[in-house]
CSV table of C-alpha atoms and ligand atoms in Angstrom, one decimal:
chain,number,residue,atom,x,y,z
X,1,MET,CA,0.1,0.0,0.0
X,2,THR,CA,1.5,3.4,-0.9
X,3,THR,CA,-0.5,6.3,0.6
X,4,LYS,CA,1.1,9.6,-0.1
X,5,THR,CA,1.7,11.2,3.5
X,6,THR,CA,1.5,14.9,4.0
X,7,PHE,CA,3.4,16.1,6.7
X,8,SER,CA,3.8,19.5,8.4
X,9,ILE,CA,7.1,19.6,10.0
X,10,PRO,CA,8.1,22.6,12.2
X,11,TYR,CA,11.8,22.9,13.3
X,12,GLY,CA,10.9,22.7,16.9
X,13,LYS,CA,8.0,21.4,19.0
X,14,GLN,CA,6.8,20.6,22.3
X,15,ASN,CA,5.6,17.2,23.5
X,16,ILE,CA,2.9,17.3,25.8
X,17,THR,CA,1.7,13.8,27.5
X,18,GLN,CA,-1.3,12.7,29.5
X,19,ASP,CA,1.1,12.8,32.6
X,20,ASP,CA,2.0,16.4,31.7
X,21,ILE,CA,-2.0,17.2,31.5
X,22,ASN,CA,-2.6,15.4,34.9
X,23,ALA,CA,-0.1,17.3,36.5
X,24,VAL,CA,-1.4,20.7,35.4
X,25,VAL,CA,-5.0,19.8,36.3
X,26,GLU,CA,-4.1,18.6,39.8
X,27,THR,CA,-2.5,21.9,40.4
X,28,LEU,CA,-5.5,23.7,39.0
X,29,GLN,CA,-7.6,21.7,41.6
X,30,ALA,CA,-4.9,22.5,44.4
X,31,ASP,CA,-4.6,25.3,47.0
X,32,PHE,CA,-2.1,27.6,45.1
X,33,LEU,CA,-2.1,28.6,41.6
X,34,THR,CA,1.0,30.6,42.1
X,35,GLN,CA,3.4,31.1,45.0
X,36,GLY,CA,2.7,27.7,46.1
X,37,PRO,CA,4.8,24.3,46.7
X,38,LYS,CA,5.4,23.5,42.7
X,39,ILE,CA,7.8,26.4,42.7
X,40,ASP,CA,10.2,25.1,45.3
X,41,GLU,CA,9.7,21.4,43.9
X,42,PHE,CA,10.4,22.6,40.2
X,43,GLU,CA,13.5,24.6,41.5
X,44,SER,CA,15.0,21.6,43.5
X,45,LYS,CA,14.4,19.0,40.7
X,46,PHE,CA,15.9,21.5,38.1
X,47,ALA,CA,18.7,22.2,40.4
X,48,ASP,CA,19.5,18.5,40.8
X,49,TYR,CA,19.2,17.8,37.0
X,50,VAL,CA,21.9,20.4,36.0
X,51,GLY,CA,23.9,20.1,39.2
X,52,SER,CA,23.7,23.5,40.7
X,53,LYS,CA,23.4,24.5,44.3
X,54,TYR,CA,20.3,26.7,43.7
X,55,ALA,CA,17.8,27.5,41.3
X,56,VAL,CA,15.2,30.4,40.9
X,57,ALA,CA,12.0,29.8,38.7
X,58,VAL,CA,10.7,32.8,36.9
X,59,SER,CA,8.4,33.8,34.3
X,60,ASN,CA,10.5,33.4,31.3
X,61,GLY,CA,14.1,33.2,30.0
X,62,THR,CA,14.2,36.8,29.4
X,63,ALA,CA,13.2,37.9,32.8
X,64,ALA,CA,15.8,35.5,33.9
X,65,LEU,CA,18.4,37.6,32.1
X,66,HIS,CA,17.2,40.9,33.4
X,67,LEU,CA,17.1,39.4,37.0
X,68,CYS,CA,20.6,38.1,36.8
X,69,ALA,CA,22.0,41.8,35.2
X,70,LEU,CA,20.1,43.3,38.2
X,71,ALA,CA,21.7,41.1,40.6
X,72,LEU,CA,25.0,41.8,39.3
X,73,ASN,CA,24.3,45.5,39.5
X,74,VAL,CA,24.5,46.3,35.6
X,75,ASN,CA,24.1,50.1,35.3
X,76,GLU,CA,24.9,52.8,33.0
X,77,LYS,CA,28.6,52.4,33.3
X,78,SER,CA,28.7,48.7,32.7
X,79,LYS,CA,30.1,47.1,29.5
X,80,VAL,CA,29.2,43.6,29.0
X,81,ILE,CA,30.6,41.2,26.3
X,82,THR,CA,28.3,38.8,24.3
X,83,THR,CA,27.8,37.2,21.1
X,84,PRO,CA,26.0,38.4,17.9
X,85,ILE,CA,24.9,34.9,17.1
X,86,THR,CA,22.2,34.3,19.8
X,87,PHE,CA,18.5,35.5,20.5
X,88,ALA,CA,18.3,39.3,21.1
X,89,ALA,CA,17.3,38.7,24.7
X,90,SER,CA,21.0,37.8,25.5
X,91,ALA,CA,21.9,41.2,24.9
X,92,ASN,CA,18.9,43.1,25.7
X,93,CYS,CA,19.2,42.3,29.4
X,94,ILE,CA,22.1,44.6,29.5
X,95,LYS,CA,20.2,47.6,27.9
X,96,TYR,CA,17.4,47.2,30.2
X,97,CYS,CA,19.9,48.1,33.1
X,98,GLY,CA,21.1,51.1,30.8
X,99,GLY,CA,24.5,49.2,30.2
X,100,GLU,CA,26.5,48.7,27.0
X,101,VAL,CA,26.6,45.6,24.9
X,102,VAL,CA,30.0,44.8,23.3
X,103,PHE,CA,29.7,41.9,20.7
X,104,VAL,CA,32.8,39.7,20.1
X,105,ASP,CA,32.7,37.6,17.0
X,106,ILE,CA,32.3,34.0,16.7
X,107,ASP,CA,34.5,31.1,16.1
X,108,PRO,CA,33.6,29.7,12.7
X,109,LYS,CA,34.1,26.3,13.6
X,110,THR,CA,31.7,26.1,16.4
X,111,SER,CA,29.5,29.4,15.9
X,112,LEU,CA,30.1,30.1,19.6
X,113,ILE,CA,31.8,33.4,21.0
X,114,ASP,CA,35.3,33.1,20.1
X,115,LEU,CA,37.0,33.4,23.5
X,116,ASP,CA,40.5,34.2,21.8
X,117,LYS,CA,39.0,37.4,20.5
X,118,VAL,CA,37.4,38.0,23.9
X,119,GLU,CA,41.0,37.7,25.4
X,120,GLU,CA,42.5,40.1,22.8
X,121,LEU,CA,39.7,42.6,23.4
X,122,LEU,CA,40.2,42.3,27.2
X,123,LYS,CA,43.9,42.6,26.7
X,124,SER,CA,43.8,45.6,24.6
X,125,ASN,CA,41.7,47.7,27.0
X,126,PRO,CA,42.4,48.9,30.6
X,127,LYS,CA,41.6,46.4,33.4
X,128,GLY,CA,38.1,47.3,34.7
X,129,THR,CA,36.8,48.3,31.2
X,130,PHE,CA,34.3,45.4,31.1
X,131,GLU,CA,32.2,44.2,33.8
X,132,GLY,CA,31.0,40.8,32.6
X,133,MET,CA,30.3,38.5,29.6
X,134,ILE,CA,27.2,36.5,28.4
X,135,PRO,CA,28.5,33.4,26.5
X,136,VAL,CA,25.6,31.4,24.9
X,137,ASP,CA,25.6,27.4,24.6
X,138,PHE,CA,24.3,28.2,21.2
X,139,MET,CA,22.4,25.2,19.4
X,140,GLY,CA,23.0,23.3,22.7
X,141,LEU,CA,26.8,23.4,22.1
X,142,PRO,CA,28.4,24.1,25.6
X,143,VAL,CA,30.8,26.9,25.8
X,144,ASN,CA,34.2,26.1,27.1
X,145,LEU,CA,33.4,27.9,30.4
X,146,GLU,CA,36.6,26.9,32.1
X,147,LYS,CA,38.6,28.8,29.5
X,148,ALA,CA,36.0,31.7,30.0
X,149,ARG,CA,36.4,31.5,33.8
X,150,LYS,CA,40.2,32.0,33.4
X,151,LEU,CA,39.9,35.0,31.5
X,152,ALA,CA,36.7,36.3,33.7
X,153,ASP,CA,39.2,35.8,36.9
X,154,GLU,CA,42.1,37.7,35.2
X,155,TYR,CA,40.1,40.6,34.2
X,156,GLY,CA,37.6,40.6,37.0
X,157,LEU,CA,34.5,39.8,35.2
X,158,TRP,CA,31.4,37.8,36.1
X,159,ILE,CA,29.8,35.4,33.7
X,160,ILE,CA,26.0,34.7,32.9
X,161,GLU,CA,25.9,31.5,30.9
X,162,ASP,CA,22.9,31.8,28.7
X,163,ALA,CA,22.1,27.9,28.8
X,164,CYS,CA,18.7,28.1,27.2
X,165,HIS,CA,19.7,25.8,24.3
X,166,ALA,CA,21.5,23.4,26.4
X,167,PRO,CA,20.0,21.8,29.5
X,168,GLY,CA,21.5,18.4,29.7
X,169,GLY,CA,24.8,19.5,27.6
X,170,TYR,CA,28.2,19.3,29.0
X,171,PHE,CA,31.9,19.5,28.4
X,172,ILE,CA,34.6,17.7,30.1
X,173,ASP,CA,37.2,20.2,31.6
X,174,SER,CA,40.8,19.8,31.9
X,175,GLN,CA,40.6,18.0,35.2
X,176,ASN,CA,38.6,15.3,33.5
X,177,ARG,CA,35.3,16.5,35.3
X,178,LYS,CA,31.9,16.5,33.5
X,179,GLN,CA,30.7,20.0,33.7
X,180,SER,CA,26.9,20.3,32.8
X,181,CYS,CA,25.5,23.6,31.4
X,182,GLY,CA,24.1,25.8,34.2
X,183,ASN,CA,25.9,23.8,37.2
X,184,GLY,CA,27.3,26.9,38.4
X,185,ALA,CA,31.1,25.6,38.5
X,186,TYR,CA,32.5,28.3,36.5
X,187,ALA,CA,29.6,30.8,35.7
X,188,ASP,CA,28.3,33.1,38.4
X,189,LEU,CA,24.8,32.6,37.1
X,190,ALA,CA,22.9,30.4,34.2
X,191,ILE,CA,19.7,31.0,32.7
X,192,PHE,CA,17.2,28.8,30.9
X,193,SER,CA,13.9,29.1,29.2
X,194,PHE,CA,10.8,27.1,29.0
X,195,HIS,CA,9.3,28.3,25.8
X,196,PRO,CA,7.8,25.4,24.0
X,197,VAL,CA,10.5,25.1,21.4
X,198,LYS,CA,13.1,24.5,24.1
X,199,HIS,CA,13.9,21.1,25.9
X,200,ILE,CA,11.5,21.6,28.5
X,201,ALA,CA,8.3,23.4,28.0
X,202,SER,CA,6.0,25.1,30.5
X,203,GLY,CA,4.4,27.5,28.0
X,204,GLU,CA,6.2,30.5,29.4
X,205,GLY,CA,8.9,29.9,32.1
X,206,GLY,CA,12.5,30.4,32.9
X,207,MET,CA,15.1,29.3,35.4
X,208,ILE,CA,18.3,31.0,36.8
X,209,THR,CA,20.9,28.3,38.3
X,210,THR,CA,23.8,29.4,40.7
X,211,SER,CA,26.1,28.2,43.4
X,212,ASP,CA,26.3,31.5,45.1
X,213,LYS,CA,24.1,31.8,48.0
X,214,ALA,CA,24.1,35.7,48.1
X,215,LEU,CA,23.2,36.0,44.4
X,216,TYR,CA,20.5,33.3,45.1
X,217,ASP,CA,19.1,35.3,47.9
X,218,LYS,CA,19.0,38.7,46.0
X,219,LEU,CA,17.4,36.9,43.0
X,220,VAL,CA,14.6,35.5,45.0
X,221,LYS,CA,14.0,39.0,46.3
X,222,LEU,CA,14.2,40.7,42.9
X,223,ARG,CA,11.7,38.2,41.4
X,224,THR,CA,9.0,39.6,43.7
X,225,HIS,CA,9.1,43.3,43.9
X,226,GLY,CA,12.2,43.3,46.1
X,227,ILE,CA,10.5,42.2,49.0
X,228,THR,CA,11.5,39.6,51.8
X,229,LYS,CA,10.1,38.2,54.5
X,230,ASN,CA,13.1,35.9,55.3
X,231,PRO,CA,14.0,36.6,59.3
X,232,GLU,CA,17.7,36.3,58.1
X,233,LEU,CA,17.5,39.1,55.5
X,234,LEU,CA,15.3,41.6,57.4
X,235,GLN,CA,16.7,44.9,58.2
X,236,GLU,CA,14.4,45.4,61.4
X,237,ASN,CA,13.9,41.9,62.6
X,238,LEU,CA,12.1,42.9,65.9
X,239,PRO,CA,10.4,40.5,68.4
X,240,SER,CA,7.5,43.2,68.2
X,241,ASN,CA,7.1,42.6,64.3
X,242,GLY,CA,3.9,40.6,63.6
X,243,GLY,CA,3.5,37.9,61.4
X,244,TRP,CA,2.5,40.0,58.5
X,245,TYR,CA,5.8,42.0,58.4
X,246,TYR,CA,7.8,42.2,55.3
X,247,GLU,CA,10.3,44.6,53.7
X,248,MET,CA,10.6,45.9,50.2
X,249,GLN,CA,14.3,46.5,50.4
X,250,GLU,CA,15.1,47.4,46.6
X,251,LEU,CA,13.2,47.8,43.5
X,252,GLY,CA,12.2,44.5,42.2
X,253,TYR,CA,9.4,43.1,39.7
X,254,ASN,CA,6.9,40.6,39.4
X,255,TYR,CA,8.7,37.9,37.3
X,256,ARG,CA,7.2,34.9,39.1
X,257,ILE,CA,6.2,31.8,37.3
X,258,PRO,CA,2.7,30.1,38.5
X,259,ASP,CA,2.5,26.8,40.0
X,260,ILE,CA,0.4,25.8,37.0
X,261,LEU,CA,3.4,26.2,34.9
X,262,ALA,CA,6.0,24.8,37.4
X,263,ALA,CA,3.7,21.6,37.4
X,264,LEU,CA,4.1,21.5,33.7
X,265,GLY,CA,7.7,22.0,33.9
X,266,ILE,CA,8.2,19.2,36.6
X,267,SER,CA,6.4,16.7,34.7
X,268,GLN,CA,8.4,17.5,31.7
X,269,LEU,CA,11.6,17.5,33.4
X,270,SER,CA,11.0,14.0,34.7
X,271,ARG,CA,11.2,13.0,31.0
X,272,ALA,CA,14.3,15.1,30.2
X,273,ASN,CA,16.6,12.0,29.7
X,274,GLU,CA,14.4,10.2,27.4
X,275,MET,CA,13.8,13.4,25.4
X,276,MET,CA,17.7,14.1,25.1
X,277,GLN,CA,18.1,10.5,24.0
X,278,LYS,CA,15.7,11.1,21.1
X,279,ARG,CA,17.4,14.3,20.2
X,280,GLN,CA,20.8,12.3,20.1
X,281,GLU,CA,19.4,9.8,17.8
X,282,ILE,CA,17.8,12.2,15.5
X,283,ALA,CA,21.0,14.2,15.4
X,284,GLY,CA,22.9,11.0,14.7
X,285,ARG,CA,20.6,10.1,11.7
X,286,TYR,CA,21.2,13.4,10.1
X,287,ASP,CA,25.1,13.0,10.7
X,288,GLU,CA,24.9,9.7,8.9
X,289,ALA,CA,22.6,10.9,6.2
X,290,PHE,CA,24.9,14.0,5.5
X,291,LYS,CA,28.2,12.6,6.1
X,292,ASP,CA,29.2,12.8,2.4
X,293,THR,CA,28.0,16.3,1.9
X,294,LYS,CA,29.4,19.6,3.1
X,295,ILE,CA,26.6,20.7,5.0
X,296,CYS,CA,27.5,19.6,8.5
X,297,PHE,CA,30.4,21.8,9.5
X,298,PHE,CA,30.8,22.0,13.1
X,299,GLN,CA,34.1,20.9,14.6
X,300,TYR,CA,34.4,19.9,18.2
X,301,PRO,CA,35.5,16.9,20.1
X,302,ARG,CA,32.7,14.5,20.1
X,303,GLU,CA,34.5,11.9,22.1
X,304,GLY,CA,37.5,11.3,24.2
X,305,LYS,CA,39.4,13.4,26.8
X,306,ASN,CA,37.8,17.0,25.6
X,307,LYS,CA,34.7,15.7,24.7
X,308,ILE,CA,31.7,18.0,24.2
X,309,PHE,CA,28.2,16.8,24.6
X,310,HIS,CA,25.9,18.6,22.4
X,311,ALA,CA,22.4,19.1,23.7
X,312,TYR,CA,20.9,19.5,20.3
X,313,HIS,CA,18.3,22.4,20.7
X,314,LEU,CA,19.1,22.8,17.1
X,315,TYR,CA,20.4,20.9,14.2
X,316,VAL,CA,22.0,23.5,12.2
X,317,ILE,CA,23.4,22.9,8.4
X,318,GLN,CA,25.3,25.3,6.5
X,319,THR,CA,24.6,25.7,2.6
X,320,GLU,CA,25.4,28.1,0.0
X,321,ASN,CA,22.0,28.5,-1.5
X,322,ARG,CA,20.2,28.9,2.0
X,323,LYS,CA,17.1,30.8,0.6
X,324,GLY,CA,16.6,28.3,-2.1
X,325,LEU,CA,16.8,25.3,0.4
X,326,TYR,CA,14.4,27.0,2.8
X,327,ASP,CA,11.9,27.9,0.1
X,328,TYR,CA,12.1,24.4,-1.3
X,329,LEU,CA,11.4,22.8,2.1
X,330,ARG,CA,8.6,24.9,2.9
X,331,GLU,CA,7.1,23.9,-0.4
X,332,ASN,CA,7.2,20.5,1.1
X,333,ASN,CA,5.7,21.6,4.5
X,334,ILE,CA,9.1,21.4,6.1
X,335,PHE,CA,9.5,24.7,8.3
X,336,ALA,CA,13.1,24.8,8.7
X,337,GLN,CA,14.2,28.2,10.4
X,338,VAL,CA,17.2,30.5,10.6
X,339,HIS,CA,19.2,30.9,13.8
X,340,TYR,CA,20.2,33.9,14.2
X,341,ILE,CA,20.0,37.0,12.4
X,342,PRO,CA,23.2,38.6,13.9
X,343,VAL,CA,21.9,40.7,16.8
X,344,HIS,CA,24.1,43.6,16.1
X,345,THR,CA,22.4,44.1,12.6
X,346,MET,CA,19.3,44.4,14.3
X,347,PRO,CA,17.9,48.1,13.6
X,348,TYR,CA,17.7,48.7,17.3
X,349,TYR,CA,21.7,47.8,17.7
X,350,GLN,CA,22.6,49.7,14.6
X,351,SER,CA,21.0,52.7,16.0
X,352,LEU,CA,23.3,52.2,18.9
X,353,GLY,CA,26.2,52.4,16.5
X,354,TYR,CA,26.8,48.8,15.4
X,355,LYS,CA,26.8,48.0,11.7
X,356,LYS,CA,27.0,45.2,9.0
X,357,GLY,CA,30.4,44.3,8.5
X,358,ASP,CA,31.5,44.6,12.2
X,359,PHE,CA,31.6,40.8,12.9
X,360,PRO,CA,32.5,38.8,9.6
X,361,SER,CA,32.4,35.6,10.9
X,362,ALA,CA,28.9,35.9,12.5
X,363,GLU,CA,27.7,37.5,9.2
X,364,SER,CA,29.1,34.7,7.1
X,365,TYR,CA,27.5,32.0,9.3
X,366,TYR,CA,24.2,33.7,9.1
X,367,GLU,CA,24.2,33.9,5.1
X,368,SER,CA,24.2,30.0,5.1
X,369,CYS,CA,22.7,28.5,8.2
X,370,LEU,CA,19.5,26.7,8.3
X,371,SER,CA,18.1,24.8,11.4
X,372,LEU,CA,16.4,21.4,10.5
X,373,PRO,CA,13.6,19.9,12.4
X,374,MET,CA,14.7,18.7,15.7
X,375,TYR,CA,12.4,17.7,18.4
X,376,PRO,CA,11.8,14.4,20.4
X,377,THR,CA,8.6,13.5,18.7
X,378,LEU,CA,10.0,14.0,15.1
X,379,THR,CA,9.4,10.2,13.7
X,380,GLU,CA,11.9,8.4,11.5
X,381,GLU,CA,9.4,8.6,8.8
X,382,GLU,CA,9.2,12.4,9.0
X,383,GLN,CA,12.9,12.6,9.4
X,384,ASN,CA,13.7,10.6,6.4
X,385,PHE,CA,11.2,12.7,4.4
X,386,VAL,CA,13.3,15.7,5.7
X,387,ILE,CA,16.6,14.2,4.8
X,388,GLU,CA,15.3,13.2,1.2
X,389,LYS,CA,14.3,16.7,0.6
X,390,VAL,CA,17.6,18.1,1.8
X,391,LEU,CA,19.8,15.8,-0.2
X,392,SER,CA,17.5,16.1,-3.3
X,393,PHE,CA,17.8,20.0,-3.3
X,394,ILE,CA,21.6,20.1,-2.6
L,401,LIG,C1,14.7,31.5,24.1
L,401,LIG,C2,15.9,32.0,24.5
L,401,LIG,C3,16.1,33.4,25.3
L,401,LIG,C4,14.7,33.8,26.0
L,401,LIG,O1,13.8,33.0,26.5
L,401,LIG,P1,12.3,33.5,26.8
L,401,LIG,O2,11.7,32.4,27.6
L,401,LIG,O3,11.6,33.3,25.4
L,401,LIG,O4,12.3,34.8,27.2
L,401,LIG,C5,17.1,33.9,25.6
L,401,LIG,N1,18.3,33.3,25.2
L,401,LIG,C6,18.2,32.3,24.2
L,401,LIG,C7,19.6,31.9,23.6
L,401,LIG,C8,17.1,31.7,23.9
L,401,LIG,O5,16.9,30.9,23.0
């Protein structure tokens, strides 16, 4: 029997099971829709998953970035380094606090921020010029944070790891230790997003992880208006204070995630390893199918001593006729996507002085990149269809 199957295949997609639905319904019927027990549970399970000491659940990944910038006191005098190949939010969080974003070009072999170029920049400016850097585990490929930390320590920088693409990713450091993205070993803070295209979906949602207690306490406060009831943190901790007493100690926000969404996040997180396995299988099949072509270009150690474990949020190929392939796939209901238009070329960042031509590696990467469908429920049949169409076009 040959029936012509019609597919509609996006580049990324959430996977909601009956268990997920049950978890949300149970929370809807429980006492707390927000500020309840699901928040602590999500935080402690997520911290366990990535191997960090602390985790702070927030309303989305962008809020996570903003809170991190606030907690690190980013202000009008701050200059912060990041990559142009990322989602705009990685840079915008610095602008929210009035700081200056300083882009550094990518390494064409990995498409991650080029830490040698970061070093050159740091060397060619007086110490103290830069306050921090926001490396991004783009696509799910972990940045070598051990190397970033060395630079950060030498030049007095903090590090926010934007790990939105990489929960479950890791690299092996020089001491032969596995360093999971967001574990807080080298970065001061790390952030994640639970937008439906990411590994773990809660609709909207985000998480900050850290091993620093002082930053953790600050983030918890900033997430909810700068208010605390924690007796250890109160400025006026008098025996005569009633049970209602709280202090708003600094200007914070309402960046809370509701329990309803935390429950969905917890349920999704319980399948994280299984879903990661699926992503690896899909990546393996693409690798195999394209091994005799020139479209797979990333060079990084996949095995052995310096192994990097790619979390495969995205499976990116590079091809000369990118627009042709993109359009051809769309005609076949395959909705590949482009990640990313370099942030410095966005009109907003151009209005701040950046221009096309500033970061040649990022711009040439952008000219040819295309993200193929990559999500755990992509079937082998669907993937074969994608592979067949890609190969027939190129
Ligand atoms: C998704 C994403 C964000 C923002 O997360 P939201 O939850 O959508 O606010 C930030 N950085 C990167 C790299 C992302 O992919």
